[in-house]
Amino acid sequence: RAETAKRILPAFGYAHIRGLNSITGSSRSNQREAARIAQWIRERGDALEEHYEKPLHQILGVITPFRAQSRALERLLQKDYPELLIGTV
């Protein structure tokens, strides 16, 4: 597949980040994890856009199992990437 050779990211990625879970209502969040994900996106955003020749929101999305974590990520990334899709499963 020629298309696969052009990728610099896998179709799906995962990284375990240690931190403390906090409970918000019936949901959970991990501020350290959210901050690290936001940092990773900021560090690689320009390179991804350049490589794929598309805006970041057309290349990358963030999925988390918890709504509180999704909201934490939205707060951290909204200013720099307002169109980035961040959601839950």
PDB file of C-alpha atoms in Angstrom:
ATOM      1  CA  ARG A   1       0.000   0.000   0.000  1.00  0.00           C
ATOM      2  CA  ALA A   2       1.507   3.274  -1.065  1.00  0.00           C
ATOM      3  CA  GLU A   3      -0.826   5.210   1.253  1.00  0.00           C
ATOM      4  CA  THR A   4       0.502   3.422   4.360  1.00  0.00           C
ATOM      5  CA  ALA A   5       4.090   4.328   3.476  1.00  0.00           C
ATOM      6  CA  LYS A   6       3.203   8.037   3.617  1.00  0.00           C
ATOM      7  CA  ARG A   7       1.908   7.893   7.199  1.00  0.00           C
ATOM      8  CA  ILE A   8       3.948   9.272  10.061  1.00  0.00           C
ATOM      9  CA  LEU A   9       1.312   8.262  12.621  1.00  0.00           C
ATOM     10  CA  PRO A  10      -0.475   4.980  13.166  1.00  0.00           C
ATOM     11  CA  ALA A  11      -4.222   4.853  12.541  1.00  0.00           C
ATOM     12  CA  PHE A  12      -4.616   4.320  16.287  1.00  0.00           C
ATOM     13  CA  GLY A  13      -2.162   5.139  19.066  1.00  0.00           C
ATOM     14  CA  TYR A  14      -1.982   4.658  22.833  1.00  0.00           C
ATOM     15  CA  ALA A  15       0.337   5.767  25.621  1.00  0.00           C
ATOM     16  CA  HIS A  16       0.017   5.061  29.334  1.00  0.00           C
ATOM     17  CA  ILE A  17       0.564   8.218  31.377  1.00  0.00           C
ATOM     18  CA  ARG A  18       0.692   7.983  35.148  1.00  0.00           C
ATOM     19  CA  GLY A  19      -1.464  10.381  37.063  1.00  0.00           C
ATOM     20  CA  LEU A  20      -4.287  10.610  39.526  1.00  0.00           C
ATOM     21  CA  ASN A  21      -7.901  10.122  38.537  1.00  0.00           C
ATOM     22  CA  SER A  22     -10.423  12.557  39.894  1.00  0.00           C
ATOM     23  CA  ILE A  23     -14.159  11.999  39.886  1.00  0.00           C
ATOM     24  CA  THR A  24     -16.494  14.683  38.557  1.00  0.00           C
ATOM     25  CA  GLY A  25     -20.107  13.646  38.980  1.00  0.00           C
ATOM     26  CA  SER A  26     -20.256  10.196  37.413  1.00  0.00           C
ATOM     27  CA  SER A  27     -17.221  10.777  35.181  1.00  0.00           C
ATOM     28  CA  ARG A  28     -13.455  10.739  35.646  1.00  0.00           C
ATOM     29  CA  SER A  29     -10.517  12.826  34.541  1.00  0.00           C
ATOM     30  CA  ASN A  30      -6.756  12.797  34.893  1.00  0.00           C
ATOM     31  CA  GLN A  31      -5.261  16.293  34.624  1.00  0.00           C
ATOM     32  CA  ARG A  32      -1.669  15.075  34.200  1.00  0.00           C
ATOM     33  CA  GLU A  33      -2.719  12.824  31.336  1.00  0.00           C
ATOM     34  CA  ALA A  34      -4.761  15.599  29.699  1.00  0.00           C
ATOM     35  CA  ALA A  35      -1.828  18.025  29.967  1.00  0.00           C
ATOM     36  CA  ARG A  36       0.569  15.482  28.432  1.00  0.00           C
ATOM     37  CA  ILE A  37      -1.788  14.768  25.531  1.00  0.00           C
ATOM     38  CA  ALA A  38      -2.181  18.508  24.883  1.00  0.00           C
ATOM     39  CA  GLN A  39       1.603  18.924  25.002  1.00  0.00           C
ATOM     40  CA  TRP A  40       2.083  16.046  22.531  1.00  0.00           C
ATOM     41  CA  ILE A  41      -0.405  17.621  20.124  1.00  0.00           C
ATOM     42  CA  ARG A  42       1.218  21.067  20.375  1.00  0.00           C
ATOM     43  CA  GLU A  43       4.699  19.595  19.850  1.00  0.00           C
ATOM     44  CA  ARG A  44       3.659  17.702  16.715  1.00  0.00           C
ATOM     45  CA  GLY A  45       0.788  19.763  15.287  1.00  0.00           C
ATOM     46  CA  ASP A  46       2.807  21.830  12.820  1.00  0.00           C
ATOM     47  CA  ALA A  47       4.795  18.818  11.577  1.00  0.00           C
ATOM     48  CA  LEU A  48       1.610  16.804  11.064  1.00  0.00           C
ATOM     49  CA  GLU A  49      -0.062  19.610   9.142  1.00  0.00           C
ATOM     50  CA  GLU A  50       3.023  20.029   6.970  1.00  0.00           C
ATOM     51  CA  HIS A  51       3.423  16.312   6.288  1.00  0.00           C
ATOM     52  CA  TYR A  52      -0.221  15.638   5.447  1.00  0.00           C
ATOM     53  CA  GLU A  53      -0.849  19.087   3.912  1.00  0.00           C
ATOM     54  CA  LYS A  54      -4.095  19.390   5.854  1.00  0.00           C
ATOM     55  CA  PRO A  55      -5.263  21.236   8.974  1.00  0.00           C
ATOM     56  CA  LEU A  56      -4.774  19.253  12.169  1.00  0.00           C
ATOM     57  CA  HIS A  57      -8.500  18.716  12.734  1.00  0.00           C
ATOM     58  CA  GLN A  58      -8.611  16.748   9.460  1.00  0.00           C
ATOM     59  CA  ILE A  59      -5.709  14.511  10.561  1.00  0.00           C
ATOM     60  CA  LEU A  60      -6.117  13.894  14.277  1.00  0.00           C
ATOM     61  CA  GLY A  61      -8.880  13.249  16.779  1.00  0.00           C
ATOM     62  CA  VAL A  62      -8.796  12.421  20.485  1.00  0.00           C
ATOM     63  CA  ILE A  63     -11.038   9.752  22.023  1.00  0.00           C
ATOM     64  CA  THR A  64     -11.388   9.166  25.750  1.00  0.00           C
ATOM     65  CA  PRO A  65     -13.815   6.963  27.691  1.00  0.00           C
ATOM     66  CA  PHE A  66     -14.795   9.773  30.081  1.00  0.00           C
ATOM     67  CA  ARG A  67     -16.690  13.018  29.426  1.00  0.00           C
ATOM     68  CA  ALA A  68     -14.799  14.856  32.191  1.00  0.00           C
ATOM     69  CA  GLN A  69     -11.499  13.952  30.496  1.00  0.00           C
ATOM     70  CA  SER A  70     -12.862  15.130  27.162  1.00  0.00           C
ATOM     71  CA  ARG A  71     -13.813  18.475  28.722  1.00  0.00           C
ATOM     72  CA  ALA A  72     -10.358  18.811  30.320  1.00  0.00           C
ATOM     73  CA  LEU A  73      -8.729  18.276  26.920  1.00  0.00           C
ATOM     74  CA  GLU A  74     -11.104  20.720  25.243  1.00  0.00           C
ATOM     75  CA  ARG A  75     -10.158  23.410  27.791  1.00  0.00           C
ATOM     76  CA  LEU A  76      -6.448  22.809  27.179  1.00  0.00           C
ATOM     77  CA  LEU A  77      -6.653  22.732  23.372  1.00  0.00           C
ATOM     78  CA  GLN A  78      -9.568  25.012  22.462  1.00  0.00           C
ATOM     79  CA  LYS A  79      -7.469  28.145  21.986  1.00  0.00           C
ATOM     80  CA  ASP A  80      -4.878  26.572  19.675  1.00  0.00           C
ATOM     81  CA  TYR A  81      -7.077  23.979  17.942  1.00  0.00           C
ATOM     82  CA  PRO A  82     -10.750  25.037  18.139  1.00  0.00           C
ATOM     83  CA  GLU A  83     -11.842  22.619  15.404  1.00  0.00           C
ATOM     84  CA  LEU A  84     -10.060  19.544  16.794  1.00  0.00           C
ATOM     85  CA  LEU A  85     -12.518  16.736  17.513  1.00  0.00           C
ATOM     86  CA  ILE A  86     -12.288  15.530  21.113  1.00  0.00           C
ATOM     87  CA  GLY A  87     -14.905  13.041  22.196  1.00  0.00           C
ATOM     88  CA  THR A  88     -15.874   9.949  24.114  1.00  0.00           C
ATOM     89  CA  VAL A  89     -16.637   6.377  23.186  1.00  0.00           C
TER      90      VAL A  89
END
